[in-house]
Structure formats: structure tokens, C-alpha cells
Coordinates of C-alpha atoms and ligand atoms in Angstrom, one line a residue:
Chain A
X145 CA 86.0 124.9 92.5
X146 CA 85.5 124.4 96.6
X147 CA 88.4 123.9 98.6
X148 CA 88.6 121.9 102.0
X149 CA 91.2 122.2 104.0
X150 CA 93.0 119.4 106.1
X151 CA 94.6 119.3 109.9
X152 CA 97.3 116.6 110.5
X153 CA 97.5 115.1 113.9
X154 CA 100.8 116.9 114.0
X155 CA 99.2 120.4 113.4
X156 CA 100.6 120.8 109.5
X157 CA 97.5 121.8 107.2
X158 CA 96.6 120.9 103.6
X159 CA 94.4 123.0 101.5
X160 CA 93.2 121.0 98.5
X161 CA 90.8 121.8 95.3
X162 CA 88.0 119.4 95.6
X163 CA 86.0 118.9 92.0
X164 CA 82.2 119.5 92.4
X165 CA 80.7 115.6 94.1
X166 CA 84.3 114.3 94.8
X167 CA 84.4 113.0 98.2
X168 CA 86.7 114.6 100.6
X169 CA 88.9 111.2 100.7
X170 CA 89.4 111.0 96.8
X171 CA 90.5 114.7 96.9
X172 CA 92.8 113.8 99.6
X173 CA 94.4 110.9 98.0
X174 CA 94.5 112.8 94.8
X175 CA 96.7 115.2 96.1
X176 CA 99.0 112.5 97.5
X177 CA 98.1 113.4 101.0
X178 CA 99.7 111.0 104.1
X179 CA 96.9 110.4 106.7
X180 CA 93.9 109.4 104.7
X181 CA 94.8 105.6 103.5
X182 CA 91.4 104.8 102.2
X183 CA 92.7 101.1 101.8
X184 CA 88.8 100.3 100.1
X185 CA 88.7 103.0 97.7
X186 CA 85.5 104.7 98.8
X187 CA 83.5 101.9 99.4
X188 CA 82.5 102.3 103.2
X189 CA 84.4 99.1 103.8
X190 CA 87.4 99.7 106.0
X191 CA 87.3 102.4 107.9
X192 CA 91.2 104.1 107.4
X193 CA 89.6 107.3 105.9
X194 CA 88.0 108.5 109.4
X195 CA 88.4 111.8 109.7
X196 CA 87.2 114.7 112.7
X197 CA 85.0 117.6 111.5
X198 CA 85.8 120.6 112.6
X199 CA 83.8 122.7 114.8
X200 CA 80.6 124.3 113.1
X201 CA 80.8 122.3 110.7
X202 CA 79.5 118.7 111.7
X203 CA 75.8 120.3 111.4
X204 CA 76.1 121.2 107.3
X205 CA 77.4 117.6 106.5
X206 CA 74.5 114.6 105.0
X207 CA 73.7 112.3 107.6
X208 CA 75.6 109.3 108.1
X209 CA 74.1 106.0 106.8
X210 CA 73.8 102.9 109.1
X211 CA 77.2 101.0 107.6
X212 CA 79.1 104.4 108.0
X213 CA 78.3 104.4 111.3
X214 CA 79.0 101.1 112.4
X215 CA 82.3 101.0 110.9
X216 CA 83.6 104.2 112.5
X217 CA 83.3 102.1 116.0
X218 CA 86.0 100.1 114.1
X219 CA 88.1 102.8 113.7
X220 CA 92.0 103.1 114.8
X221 CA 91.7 106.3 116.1
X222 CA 89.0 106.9 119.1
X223 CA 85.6 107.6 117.4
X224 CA 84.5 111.2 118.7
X225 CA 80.8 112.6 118.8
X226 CA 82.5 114.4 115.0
X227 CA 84.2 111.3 113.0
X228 CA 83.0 110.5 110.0
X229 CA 84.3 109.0 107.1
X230 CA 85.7 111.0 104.2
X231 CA 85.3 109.0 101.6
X232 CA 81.4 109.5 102.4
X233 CA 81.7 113.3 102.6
X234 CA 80.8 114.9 98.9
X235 CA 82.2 118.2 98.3
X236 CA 79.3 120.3 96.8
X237 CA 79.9 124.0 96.9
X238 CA 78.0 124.7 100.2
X239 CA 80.8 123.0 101.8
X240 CA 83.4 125.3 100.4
X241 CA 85.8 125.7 103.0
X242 CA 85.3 122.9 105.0
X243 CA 88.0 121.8 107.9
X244 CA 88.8 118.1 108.6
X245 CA 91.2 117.0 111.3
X246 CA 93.2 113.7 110.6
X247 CA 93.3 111.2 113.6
X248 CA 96.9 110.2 114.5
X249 CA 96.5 106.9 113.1
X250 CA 94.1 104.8 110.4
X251 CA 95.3 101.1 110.8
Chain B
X28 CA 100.5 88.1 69.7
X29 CA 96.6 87.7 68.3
X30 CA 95.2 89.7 65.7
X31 CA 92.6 91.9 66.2
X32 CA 89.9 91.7 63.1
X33 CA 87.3 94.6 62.9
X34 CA 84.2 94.0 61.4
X35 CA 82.8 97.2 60.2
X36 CA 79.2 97.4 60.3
X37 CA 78.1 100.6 60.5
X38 CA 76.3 102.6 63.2
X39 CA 78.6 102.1 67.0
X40 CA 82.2 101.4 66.5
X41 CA 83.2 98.0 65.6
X42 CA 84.2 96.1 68.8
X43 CA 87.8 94.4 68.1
X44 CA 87.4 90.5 68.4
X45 CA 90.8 88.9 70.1
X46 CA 91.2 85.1 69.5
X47 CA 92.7 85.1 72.8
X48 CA 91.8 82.2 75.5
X49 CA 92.7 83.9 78.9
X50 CA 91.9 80.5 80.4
X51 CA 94.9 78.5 78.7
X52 CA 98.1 77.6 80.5
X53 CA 100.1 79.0 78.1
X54 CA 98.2 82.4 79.2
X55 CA 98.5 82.2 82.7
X56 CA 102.4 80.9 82.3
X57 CA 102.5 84.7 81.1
X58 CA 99.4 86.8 81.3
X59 CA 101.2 90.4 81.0
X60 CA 101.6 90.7 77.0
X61 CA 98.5 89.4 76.5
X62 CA 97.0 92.0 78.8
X63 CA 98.5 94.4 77.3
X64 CA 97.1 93.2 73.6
X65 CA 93.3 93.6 75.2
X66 CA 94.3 96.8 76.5
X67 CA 95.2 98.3 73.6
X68 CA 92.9 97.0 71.6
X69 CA 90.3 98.8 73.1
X70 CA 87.6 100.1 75.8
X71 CA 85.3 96.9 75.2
X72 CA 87.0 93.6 73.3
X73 CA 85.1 90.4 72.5
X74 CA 86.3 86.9 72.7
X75 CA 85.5 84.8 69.7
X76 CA 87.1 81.8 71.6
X77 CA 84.1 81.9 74.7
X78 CA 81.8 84.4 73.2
X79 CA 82.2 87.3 76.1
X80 CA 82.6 90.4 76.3
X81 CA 85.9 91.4 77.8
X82 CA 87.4 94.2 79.8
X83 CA 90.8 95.2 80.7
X84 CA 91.1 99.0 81.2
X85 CA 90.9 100.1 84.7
X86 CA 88.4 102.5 83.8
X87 CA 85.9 100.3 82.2
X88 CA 86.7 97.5 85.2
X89 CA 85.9 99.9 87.6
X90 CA 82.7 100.8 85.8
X91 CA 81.0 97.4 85.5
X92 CA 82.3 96.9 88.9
X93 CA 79.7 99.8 89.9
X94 CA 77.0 99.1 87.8
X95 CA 75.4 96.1 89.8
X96 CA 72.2 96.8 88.1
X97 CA 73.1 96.5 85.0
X98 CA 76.0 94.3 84.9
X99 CA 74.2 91.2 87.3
X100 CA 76.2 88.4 89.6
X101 CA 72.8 86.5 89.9
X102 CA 73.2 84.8 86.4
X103 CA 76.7 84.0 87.6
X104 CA 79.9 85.6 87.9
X105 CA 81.8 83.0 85.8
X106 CA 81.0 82.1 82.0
X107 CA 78.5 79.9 83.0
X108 CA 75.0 81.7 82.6
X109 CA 72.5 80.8 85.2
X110 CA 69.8 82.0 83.1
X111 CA 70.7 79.1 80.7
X112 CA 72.7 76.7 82.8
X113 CA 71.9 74.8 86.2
X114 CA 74.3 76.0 88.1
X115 CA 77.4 73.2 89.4
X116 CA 76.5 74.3 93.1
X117 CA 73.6 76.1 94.8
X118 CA 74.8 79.7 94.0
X119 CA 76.1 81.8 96.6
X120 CA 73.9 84.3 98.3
X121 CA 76.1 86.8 98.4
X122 CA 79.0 86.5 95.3
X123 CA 76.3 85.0 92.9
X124 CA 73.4 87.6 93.6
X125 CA 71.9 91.6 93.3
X126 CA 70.4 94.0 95.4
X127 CA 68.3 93.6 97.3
X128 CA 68.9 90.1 98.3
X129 CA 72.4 91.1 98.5
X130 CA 72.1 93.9 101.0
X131 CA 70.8 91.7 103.4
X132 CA 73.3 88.6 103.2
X133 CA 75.9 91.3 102.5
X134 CA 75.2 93.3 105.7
X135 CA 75.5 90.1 107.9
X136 CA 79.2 89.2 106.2
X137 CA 80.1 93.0 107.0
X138 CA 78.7 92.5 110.6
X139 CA 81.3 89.5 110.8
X140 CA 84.4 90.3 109.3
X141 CA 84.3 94.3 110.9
X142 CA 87.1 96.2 111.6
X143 CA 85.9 96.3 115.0
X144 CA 86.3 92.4 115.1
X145 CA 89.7 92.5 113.5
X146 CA 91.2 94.3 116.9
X147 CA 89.7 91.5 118.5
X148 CA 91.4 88.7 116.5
X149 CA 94.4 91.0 115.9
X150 CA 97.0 89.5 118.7
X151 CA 96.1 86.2 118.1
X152 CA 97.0 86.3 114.4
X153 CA 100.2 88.4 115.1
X154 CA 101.7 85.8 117.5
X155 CA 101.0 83.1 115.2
X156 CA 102.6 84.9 112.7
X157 CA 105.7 85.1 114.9
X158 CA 105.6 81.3 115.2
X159 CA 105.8 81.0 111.5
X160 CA 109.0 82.8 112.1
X161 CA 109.8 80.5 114.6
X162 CA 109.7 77.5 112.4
X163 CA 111.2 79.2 109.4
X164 CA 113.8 80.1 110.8
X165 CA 114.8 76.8 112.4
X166 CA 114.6 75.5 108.7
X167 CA 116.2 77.8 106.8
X168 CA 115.6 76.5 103.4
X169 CA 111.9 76.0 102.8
X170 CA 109.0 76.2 100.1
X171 CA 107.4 79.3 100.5
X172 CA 104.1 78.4 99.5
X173 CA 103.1 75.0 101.1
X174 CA 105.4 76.2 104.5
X175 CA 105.0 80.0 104.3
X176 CA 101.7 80.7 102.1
X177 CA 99.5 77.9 103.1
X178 CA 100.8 77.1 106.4
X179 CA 100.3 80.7 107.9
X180 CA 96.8 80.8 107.0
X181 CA 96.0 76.9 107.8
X182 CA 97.2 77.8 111.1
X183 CA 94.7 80.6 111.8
X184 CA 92.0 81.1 109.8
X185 CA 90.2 77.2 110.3
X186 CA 90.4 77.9 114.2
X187 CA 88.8 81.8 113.7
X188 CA 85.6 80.3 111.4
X189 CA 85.6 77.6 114.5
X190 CA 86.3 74.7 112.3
X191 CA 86.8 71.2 113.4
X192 CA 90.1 69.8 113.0
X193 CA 89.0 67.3 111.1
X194 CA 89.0 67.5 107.4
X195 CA 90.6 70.3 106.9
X196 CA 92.8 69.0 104.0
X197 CA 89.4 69.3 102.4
X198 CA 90.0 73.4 102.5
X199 CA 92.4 74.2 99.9
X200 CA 91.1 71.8 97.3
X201 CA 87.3 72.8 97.3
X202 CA 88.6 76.6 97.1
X203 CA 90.8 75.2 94.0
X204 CA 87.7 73.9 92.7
X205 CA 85.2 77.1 93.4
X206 CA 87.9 79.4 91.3
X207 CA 88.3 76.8 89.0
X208 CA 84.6 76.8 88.0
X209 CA 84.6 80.4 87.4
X210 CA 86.3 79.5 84.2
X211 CA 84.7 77.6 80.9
X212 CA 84.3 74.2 80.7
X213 CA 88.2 73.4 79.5
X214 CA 90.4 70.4 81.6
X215 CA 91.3 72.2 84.6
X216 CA 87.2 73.0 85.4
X217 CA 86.0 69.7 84.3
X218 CA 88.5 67.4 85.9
X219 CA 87.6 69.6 89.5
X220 CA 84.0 69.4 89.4
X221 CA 84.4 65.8 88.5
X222 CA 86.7 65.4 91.9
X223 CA 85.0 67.8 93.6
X224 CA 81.8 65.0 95.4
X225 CA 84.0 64.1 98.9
X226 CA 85.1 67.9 99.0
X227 CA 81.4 68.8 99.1
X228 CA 80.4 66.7 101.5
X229 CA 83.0 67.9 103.6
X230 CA 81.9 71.2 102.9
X231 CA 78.2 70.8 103.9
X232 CA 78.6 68.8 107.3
X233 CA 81.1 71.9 108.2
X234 CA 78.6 74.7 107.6
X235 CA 76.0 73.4 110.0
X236 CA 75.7 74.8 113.2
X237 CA 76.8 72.0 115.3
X238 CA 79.8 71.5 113.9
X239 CA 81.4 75.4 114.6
X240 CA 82.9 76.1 117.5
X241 CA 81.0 79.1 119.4
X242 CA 82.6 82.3 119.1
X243 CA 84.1 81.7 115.8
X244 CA 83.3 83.7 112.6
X245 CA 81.0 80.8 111.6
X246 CA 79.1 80.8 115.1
X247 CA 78.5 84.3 114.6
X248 CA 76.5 83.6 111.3
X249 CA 74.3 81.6 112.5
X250 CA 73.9 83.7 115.2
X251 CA 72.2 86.2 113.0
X252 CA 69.5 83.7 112.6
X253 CA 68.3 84.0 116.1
X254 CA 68.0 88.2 115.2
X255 CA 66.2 86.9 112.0
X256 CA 68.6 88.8 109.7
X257 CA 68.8 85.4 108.0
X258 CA 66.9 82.2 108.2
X259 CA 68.5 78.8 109.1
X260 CA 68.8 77.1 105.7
X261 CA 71.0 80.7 104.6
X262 CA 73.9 80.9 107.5
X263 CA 75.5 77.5 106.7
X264 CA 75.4 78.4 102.4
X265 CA 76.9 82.1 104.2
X266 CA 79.5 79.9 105.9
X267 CA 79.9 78.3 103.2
X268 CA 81.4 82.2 101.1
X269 CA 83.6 82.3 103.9
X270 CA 85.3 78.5 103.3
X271 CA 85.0 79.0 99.3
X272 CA 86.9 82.5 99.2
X273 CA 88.6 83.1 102.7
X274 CA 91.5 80.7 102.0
X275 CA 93.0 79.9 98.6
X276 CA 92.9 83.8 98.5
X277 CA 94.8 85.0 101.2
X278 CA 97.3 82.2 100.5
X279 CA 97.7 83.7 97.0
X280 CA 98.0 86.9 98.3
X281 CA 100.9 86.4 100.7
X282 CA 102.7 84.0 98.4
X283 CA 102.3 86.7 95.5
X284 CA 103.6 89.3 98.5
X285 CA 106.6 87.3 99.2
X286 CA 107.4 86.3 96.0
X287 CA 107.4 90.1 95.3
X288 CA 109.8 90.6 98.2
X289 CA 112.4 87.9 97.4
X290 CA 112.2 89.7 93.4
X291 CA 112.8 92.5 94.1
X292 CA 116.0 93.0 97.5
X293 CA 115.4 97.2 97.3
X294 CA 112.0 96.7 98.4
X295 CA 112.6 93.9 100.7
X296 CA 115.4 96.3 102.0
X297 CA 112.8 99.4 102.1
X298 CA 110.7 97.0 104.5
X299 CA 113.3 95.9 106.5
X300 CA 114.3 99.2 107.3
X301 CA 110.8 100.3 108.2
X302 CA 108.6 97.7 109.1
X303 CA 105.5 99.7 109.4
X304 CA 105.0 99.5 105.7
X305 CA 104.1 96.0 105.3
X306 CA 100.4 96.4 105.1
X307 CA 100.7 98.7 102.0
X308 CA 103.8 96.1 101.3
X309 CA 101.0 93.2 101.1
X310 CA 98.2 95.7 99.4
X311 CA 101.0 96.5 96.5
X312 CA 101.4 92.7 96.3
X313 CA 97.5 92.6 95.8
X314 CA 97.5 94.8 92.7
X315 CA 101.0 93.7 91.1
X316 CA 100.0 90.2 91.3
X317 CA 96.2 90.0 91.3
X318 CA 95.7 87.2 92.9
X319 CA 92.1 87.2 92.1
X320 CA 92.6 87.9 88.1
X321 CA 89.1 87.8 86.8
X322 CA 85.6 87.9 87.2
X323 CA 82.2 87.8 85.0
X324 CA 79.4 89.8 84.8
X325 CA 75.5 89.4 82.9
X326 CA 74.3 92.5 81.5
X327 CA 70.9 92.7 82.2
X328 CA 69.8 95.3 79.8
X329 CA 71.5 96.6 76.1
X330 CA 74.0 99.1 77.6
X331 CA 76.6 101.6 76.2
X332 CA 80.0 100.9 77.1
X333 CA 83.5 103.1 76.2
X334 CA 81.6 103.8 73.3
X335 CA 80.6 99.9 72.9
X336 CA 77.0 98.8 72.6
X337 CA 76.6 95.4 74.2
X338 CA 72.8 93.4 74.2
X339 CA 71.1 92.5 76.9
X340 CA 72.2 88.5 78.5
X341 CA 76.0 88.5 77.4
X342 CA 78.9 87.9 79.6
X343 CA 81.1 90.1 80.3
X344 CA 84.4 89.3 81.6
X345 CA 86.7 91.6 84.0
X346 CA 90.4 91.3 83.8
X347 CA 91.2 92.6 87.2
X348 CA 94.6 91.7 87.1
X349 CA 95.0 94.1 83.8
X350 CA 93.0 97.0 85.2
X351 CA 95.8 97.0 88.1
X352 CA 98.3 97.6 85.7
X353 CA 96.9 99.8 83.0
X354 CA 99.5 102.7 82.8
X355 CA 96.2 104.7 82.0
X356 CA 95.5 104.5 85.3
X357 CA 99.0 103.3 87.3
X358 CA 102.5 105.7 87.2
X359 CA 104.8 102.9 86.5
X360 CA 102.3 99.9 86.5
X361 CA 105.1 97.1 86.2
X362 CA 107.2 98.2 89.1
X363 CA 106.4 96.5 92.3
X364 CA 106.6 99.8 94.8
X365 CA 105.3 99.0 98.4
X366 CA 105.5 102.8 99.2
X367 CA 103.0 103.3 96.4
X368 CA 99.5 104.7 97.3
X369 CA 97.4 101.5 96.4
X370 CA 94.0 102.8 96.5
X371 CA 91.7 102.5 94.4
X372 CA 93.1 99.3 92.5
X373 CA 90.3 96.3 91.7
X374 CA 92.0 93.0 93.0
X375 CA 89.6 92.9 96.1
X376 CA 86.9 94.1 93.5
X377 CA 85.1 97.4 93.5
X378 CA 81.3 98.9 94.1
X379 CA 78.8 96.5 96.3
X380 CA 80.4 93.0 95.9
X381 CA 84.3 95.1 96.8
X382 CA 85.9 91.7 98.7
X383 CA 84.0 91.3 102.2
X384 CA 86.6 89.8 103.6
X385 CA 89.6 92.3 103.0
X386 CA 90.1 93.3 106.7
X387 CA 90.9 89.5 107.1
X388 CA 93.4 89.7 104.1
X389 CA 95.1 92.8 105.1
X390 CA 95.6 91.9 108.7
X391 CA 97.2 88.4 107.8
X392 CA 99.4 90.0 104.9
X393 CA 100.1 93.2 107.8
X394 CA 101.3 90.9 110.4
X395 CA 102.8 88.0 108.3
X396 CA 105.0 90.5 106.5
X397 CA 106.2 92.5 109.3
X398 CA 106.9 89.9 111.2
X399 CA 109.4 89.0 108.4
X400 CA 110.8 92.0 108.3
X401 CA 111.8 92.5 111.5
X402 CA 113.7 89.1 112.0
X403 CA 114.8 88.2 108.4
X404 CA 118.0 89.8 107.2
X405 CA 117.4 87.9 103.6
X406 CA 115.3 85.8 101.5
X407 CA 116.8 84.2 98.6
X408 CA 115.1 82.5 95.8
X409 CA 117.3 78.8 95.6
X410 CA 115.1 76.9 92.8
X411 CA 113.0 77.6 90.2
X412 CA 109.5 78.8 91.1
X413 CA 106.7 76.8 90.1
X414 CA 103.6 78.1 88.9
X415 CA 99.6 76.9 90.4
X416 CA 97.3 77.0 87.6
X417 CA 93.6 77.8 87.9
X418 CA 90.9 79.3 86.2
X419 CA 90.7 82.4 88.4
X420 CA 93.8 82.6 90.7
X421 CA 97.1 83.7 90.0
X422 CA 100.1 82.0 92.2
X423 CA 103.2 79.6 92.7
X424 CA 102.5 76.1 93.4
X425 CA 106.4 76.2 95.3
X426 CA 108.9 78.6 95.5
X427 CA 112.2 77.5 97.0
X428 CA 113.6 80.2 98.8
X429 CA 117.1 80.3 102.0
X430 CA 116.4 82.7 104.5
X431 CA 119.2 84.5 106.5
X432 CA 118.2 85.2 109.8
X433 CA 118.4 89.2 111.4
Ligands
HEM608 C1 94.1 88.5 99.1 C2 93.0 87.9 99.4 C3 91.7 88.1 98.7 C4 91.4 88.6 97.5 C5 92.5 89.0 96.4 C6 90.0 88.6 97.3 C7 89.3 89.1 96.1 C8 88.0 89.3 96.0 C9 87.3 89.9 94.9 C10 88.0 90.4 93.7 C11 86.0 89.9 95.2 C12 84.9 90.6 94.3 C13 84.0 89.6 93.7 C14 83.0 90.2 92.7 O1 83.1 91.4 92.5 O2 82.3 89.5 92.1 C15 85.8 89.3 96.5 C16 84.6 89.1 97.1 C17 84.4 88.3 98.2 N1 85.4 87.9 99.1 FE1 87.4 88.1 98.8 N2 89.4 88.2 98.4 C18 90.4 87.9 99.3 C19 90.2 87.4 100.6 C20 89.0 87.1 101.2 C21 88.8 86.6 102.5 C22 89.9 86.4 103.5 C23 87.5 86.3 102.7 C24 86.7 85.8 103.9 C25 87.1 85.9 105.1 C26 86.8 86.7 101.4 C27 85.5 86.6 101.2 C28 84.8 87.1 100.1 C29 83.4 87.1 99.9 C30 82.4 86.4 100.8 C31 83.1 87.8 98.7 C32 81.8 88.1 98.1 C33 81.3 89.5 98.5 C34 80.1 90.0 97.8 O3 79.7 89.4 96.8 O4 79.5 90.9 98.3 N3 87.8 87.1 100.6 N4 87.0 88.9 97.0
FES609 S1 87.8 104.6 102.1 FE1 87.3 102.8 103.1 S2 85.7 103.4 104.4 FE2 86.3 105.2 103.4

């Protein structure tokens, strides 16, 4: 089972077991985490699940689809050249140890 | 409660028939047992009394919510089947259709109601939630819907879409009449679409271009039609979405969120002490209460449900409201908890039709509520609640209530 590991805005980290295809946001909010919100569920709708990939990182992910992308310009946090959106992330086991920063805010 | 009769007929488990009608007042007086009954009864249930399909377990919700393709809006997402039936209004182009004509009308709606335009329209709704204060709190004792509910959203989201000022009263009724006419043809449908000719002609003159002010969310549509993302005869029937479900909605959603808080004083207290959780306060409200508490689909194909074969052109009806409080799904569904993590409930929908409008929703029931809580000590309920009855939405028609200022 790959494992992804979050960075609060505060520094804390987060390692959680991600099930093979389960986005990076559902892992995060299955493990109760604060700092993801993900107020649609997953549905690339609102924007509260941005997250900052880490360094080396950005390069393995999918590209970002058109909606994605306009709706991280929404987002609370500044956009950066490495937000995305986590509930659009799928964890497959070539992204086994993956590190996401979480933005200070997501509303 | 109804019996449940299995018919036994070898090959795919029986489906358990329910002589429930979740369209009857005595139903939506009390919905919960009943939901509960369909529930238990199982994955898939059928409904001798309209001859659907019904759903009411989160997981199966949350799958015909994602299946567009197989489980249509085109034919309609009420009982009536377009297929069969003319329809009692042109049907929408976004709620009442599939990919790919969706995607397009979809994308423009998206485009509309952003989150980038929400920090646009942000202050303006906050300060006119702080007038609401204003006023309340001069009064004291008040109705909660028509002075609370209704007035906090009359007073904002008209001037956003650019409406004029007149006819407005023509708002709350032709959303009234939309939900009702999601639901079979019993009193409360028939008696609105027999009503409903001066509310639609209302309606129409509104959505045409020369009658929104520019820079409204209305303007913006027909904007799109100078891009050609849309054609001229589409942006006022997509204006039209935005006056059928942008409303009545959001009005039952913070009447269901402060009914919820005068209920239950711990969490009132909870959001008192920390104000910053009245978004998820309001998006707690959203699931307990469901303010939008069902929807149909049209399967378009025979398809395999929780272990349920259904044939191809049947209805199939979604109990949101039940789905947001199956304990298979929610740790202590009953309890209103506005620290609870919310995601993932269905009462703004799921999948590609997932509410369009929810940023609107959310800021209105963020701001409303925390204005609230920052300058209300208490909320008391002084009278007996009255319940709104519709074929779709769930809410109070009044709720007395004495406020005791901070
Ligand atoms: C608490 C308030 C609200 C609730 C509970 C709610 C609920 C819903 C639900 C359950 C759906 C899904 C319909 C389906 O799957 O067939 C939906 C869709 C929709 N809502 Fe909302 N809604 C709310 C507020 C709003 C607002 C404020 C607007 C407009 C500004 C709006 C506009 C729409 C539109 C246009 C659709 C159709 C989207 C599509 O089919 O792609 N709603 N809403
Ligand atoms: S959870 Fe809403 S956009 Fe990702």
C-alpha cells in the first residue's frame, strides 16, 4: 500500500496509507486530517483541497485538466507554479512517497 | 410502518416493494422513520405507489449520482418521463440533460459562480449579512424564515444575478413551483403548475438580456454568447437555472441551519465560542436537514444495482436526504455536530450535476451564520415551528424565535 506524506503550514507532518487509485484528498480526509476541507467531495468543484507539491515531485504527477486549473486561481491560499488539487491527485504506486504541503488556509 | 412484500421469482434477488408515498404530507411532517424503513429494506426498493425505483443508502445514492451515463437527467430528473411525457416547461440545459450537451452549459455555470468570483462578491454579502443583524436585533422577536431565511437572501442574491426590482415577489413562488414539479402529479404539483402562468412570464421577460443589470451573474451569461460558448436563445433558459434553483434553496438551507442552531444551545454555544466554524456549521445543516431531499434519475440501459437488476427506461428515485443519514455511511447520523467533517455528503448532489451553485450557498450560510454568532448571545424558539411543504424541499414555513443580544 503507497504512503504520501503531508506538510502543515505549521511544519507538523502526516504520513498516511493511501489505497491503490484513492486520491490524495480522500486519503487525507480519511484519516481525519485538518487542512484538506474538500467541501465538494472530489468533484473539482471548490477548490478547499489545494495542495503544494513538493519539490521533484510536480514532474511525476498527470497533468492538470482545464477545470482544475481554473479553479486553483480561485484558491484561498496564493496559487504557486506547484498547486494542484488533491482530490485530482490518484495515488498509484509510482507515487509512493509523495510529499504535499498544506497552504495556510482553504476558505 | 409499511410492509415490505417480496416476490420471489427466481434468478436476482427479489427487490422489496414499500407501499410508501414519500410525496405525502404526512411523510414530509416526519420523513426520518420512513427513511429508515427504505434503508433497511434494502440496496434497491421499489415503489408500488409511483412505480420507481428508489434509493436510500448513501452508497447506492452516491453511485447513480456517478453514473450519468447510465442513470440519465435528459428524460427528466423528476417522475415525469420525458421520453413519454411533454415536459411542463422547456427542460433545463443543464439540470435536465447528459454529456455532452451538459459539459458545455455546465462549463459556462462553473465559469459564473467560481470561487474566484466568490472573493469578488464576498464583502458585499458579508455586510449585508451584518445588516440582517442590524434589523434583527432591533426586533428581537421575529420569524426566522420570512425575516431571517428569506430576507437574507432576497436582499442579496436578486441584485448579484442583476435583477430588476420589479417582480421580485415572483422569485420564491416559481422556485416553489420548479421543486414542486419534481414530484408526481398529487395536489401540491397540480395546483402549482396550474398557478404557475403570471410566474412564468415573469420569469421569461427577466432572463433576456435587456433586463440584467451588467456585471451581474446574469450579464455574465449572456456574455458567453459573444465568445460563442452558447448561443442567444440558451443564456436566458441558463439564467433561467440560476432563478429556478439559486433561491428557495439557500433559503432552506439557512432556515434548516438556524433551526439547527436554536435545537440544539451546545452547538449554538460551540459556534459562539468560535466563530470560524460556521461554514462547516451551515454545511452540517446541509446534510442533517437536506434541504434538497430528492431527485430522479432514467436508466438508460438494464443495469445491475446492489445486487438489483433494474430494465432499461424506469425511474429511479434518490433519497438524498436518507443517504446523509445512513449510519452505514455517518458516525452518529442523527446528531447535528457542526465540528463534524461533512464531506462527501449528497445534499448538493454528487458526480457531474454536484450543485453548481454551492460556492454561492456556502458563502451566504459562512457569513450569515457567523455574523450571528458573533453578536447573538441567544436564540430561543418562542412558538411552534411550522413546517413548508413541497415535493422536493425540506423547511419551516415560520419559526418564531427571541434573540438576546451579545
Ligand atoms: C443550500 C442550497 C442548495 C442546495 C441544497 C442545492 C442542491 C442541489 C442539488 C442536490 C443539485 C443536484 C441536482 C442533480 O443531481 O440532479 C443541485 C444542482 C444545481 N444547483 Fe443547487 N443547491 C443549492 C443552492 C444553489 C444555488 C445558490 C444555485 C445558483 C446560484 C444553485 C444552482 C444549481 C444548478 C444550476 C444546478 C444544476 C447543476 C447541473 O445539473 O449540472 N443551487 N443543487
Ligand atoms: S475536493 Fe473540491 S476541488 Fe477538490
Amino acid at each position: 500500500m503507497p504512503a504520501i506524506t503531508f506538510i502543515h503550514s505549521g511544519g507538523k507532518t502526516d504520513r498516511v496509507d493511501v489505497s491503490d487509485g484513492e486520491s490524495a484528498m480522500h486519503a487525507a480526509t480519511r484519516h481525519g486530517l485538518d487542512g484538506i476541507l474538500a467541501e465538494c467531495g472530489g468533484n473539482t468543484m471548490c477548490a478547499t483541497c489545494h495542495v503544494y507539491v513538493d519539490d521533484g515531485w510536480l514532474a511525476r504527477l498527470p497533468a492538470m485538466a482545464d477545470d482544475e486549473d481554473a479553479l486553483l486561481d480561485g484558491a484561498a491560499a496564493e496559487r504557486m507554479a506547484n498547486s494542484r488539487l488533491s482530490c485530482q491527485i490518484r495515488i498509484t504506486h509510482e507515487l509512493d512517497g509523495l510529499v504535499l504541503r498544506l497552504p495556510e488556509r482553504q476558505v | 410502518m409499511s410492509a415490505a412484500s417480496f416476490a420471489s421469482t427466481g434468478g436476482p434477488p427479489a427487490i422489496p416493494h414499500l407501499d410508501v408515498d414519500p410525496f405525502a404530507i404526512g411523510f414530509f411532517a416526519d420523513p426520518f422513520p420512513t427513511h429508515d424503513v427504505l434503508r433497511d429494506a434494502g440496496p434497491v426498493v421499489y415503489l408500488d405507489k409511483w412505480n420507481v425505483y428508489g434509493v436510500a443508502r448513501y452508497a447506492e445514492v452516491h453511485a447513480v449520482l456517478n453514473d450519468p451515463m447510465t442513470f440519465c437527467s435528459s428524460r427528466g430528473v423528476g417522475l415525469s418521463d420525458f421520453k413519454k411525457e411533454k415536459p411542463w416547461r422547456p427542460p433545463s440545459l443543464i439540470l435536465e440533460a447528459d454529456p455532452p450537451a451538459h459539459t458545455r452549459t455546465r462549463a459556462v455555470l462553473s465559469r459564473v459562480l467560481s470561487p474566484t468570483v466568490m472573493k469578488q462578491v464576498r464583502d458585499r454579502f458579508a455586510a449585508a449579512a451584518e445588516e440582517r443583524v442590524d434589523l434583527l436585533l432591533e426586533k428581537r422577536s421575529f420569524d426566522a424564515i420570512a425575516d431571517l431565511a428569506e430576507a437574507y437572501p432576497l436582499s442579496i442574491f436578486p441584485d448579484a444575478l442583476g435583477l430588476r426590482p420589479e417582480g421580485r415577489e415572483h422569485l420564491i413562488p416559481y422556485a416553489s413551483l420548479v421543486f414542486n414539479a419534481f414530484g408526481p402529479p398529487n395536489q401540491l404539483r397540480q395546483e402549482a403548475i396550474e398557478r404557475s402562468a403570471p410566474h412564468q412570464a415573469y420569469i421569461a421577460e427577466q432572463c433576456q438580456r435587456e433586463n440584467l443589470a451588467p456585471g451581474g451573474f446574469g450579464a455574465c451569461i449572456h456574455a458567453r454568447v459573444d465568445e460563442g460558448e452558447i448561443t442567444a436563445t440558451e443564456a436566458p433558459l441558463l439564467v433561467r437555472s440560476l432563478l429556478s434553483a439559486g433561491l428557495d434553496t439557500t433559503v432552506n438551507g439557512i432556515g434548516a441551519a438556524v433551526y439547527c442552531l436554536a435545537r440544539f444551545p451546545d452547538q449554538w454555544q460551540r459556534l459562539r465560542d468560535d466563530p470560524t466554524l460556521a461554514r462547516n456549521a451551515f454545511e452540517e445543516a446541509v446534510r442533517f436537514e437536506s434541504p434538497v431531499q430528492t431527485f430522479f434519475r432514467t436508466t438508460t440501459r438494464e443495469v445491475e444495482l446492489g445486487g438489483a437488476v433494474i430494465g432499461e427506461g424506469e425511474k429511479v428515485l434518490m433519497f438524498l436526504g436518507a443517504a446523509n443519514r445512513d449510519p452505514r455511511r455517518w458516525d452518529k447520523p442523527d446528531t447535528y455536530d457542526i465540528t463534524r467533517r461533512t464531506s462527501g455528503h449528497v445534499g448538493f448532489g454528487s458526480g457531474i450535476h454536484m450543485c453548481v451553485g454551492q460556492l454561492v450557498a456556502r458563502l451566504e450560510g459562512e457569513v450569515m451564520l457567523s455574523a450571528l454568532a458573533r453578536r447573538i448571545a441567544k436564540i430561543e424558539i418562542t412558538g411552534e415551528p411550522k413546517r413548508r411543504f413541497n415535493n422536493t424541499l425540506r423547511g419551516l414555513d415560520s419559526l418564531p424565535v427571541t434573540i438576546t443580544p451579545a
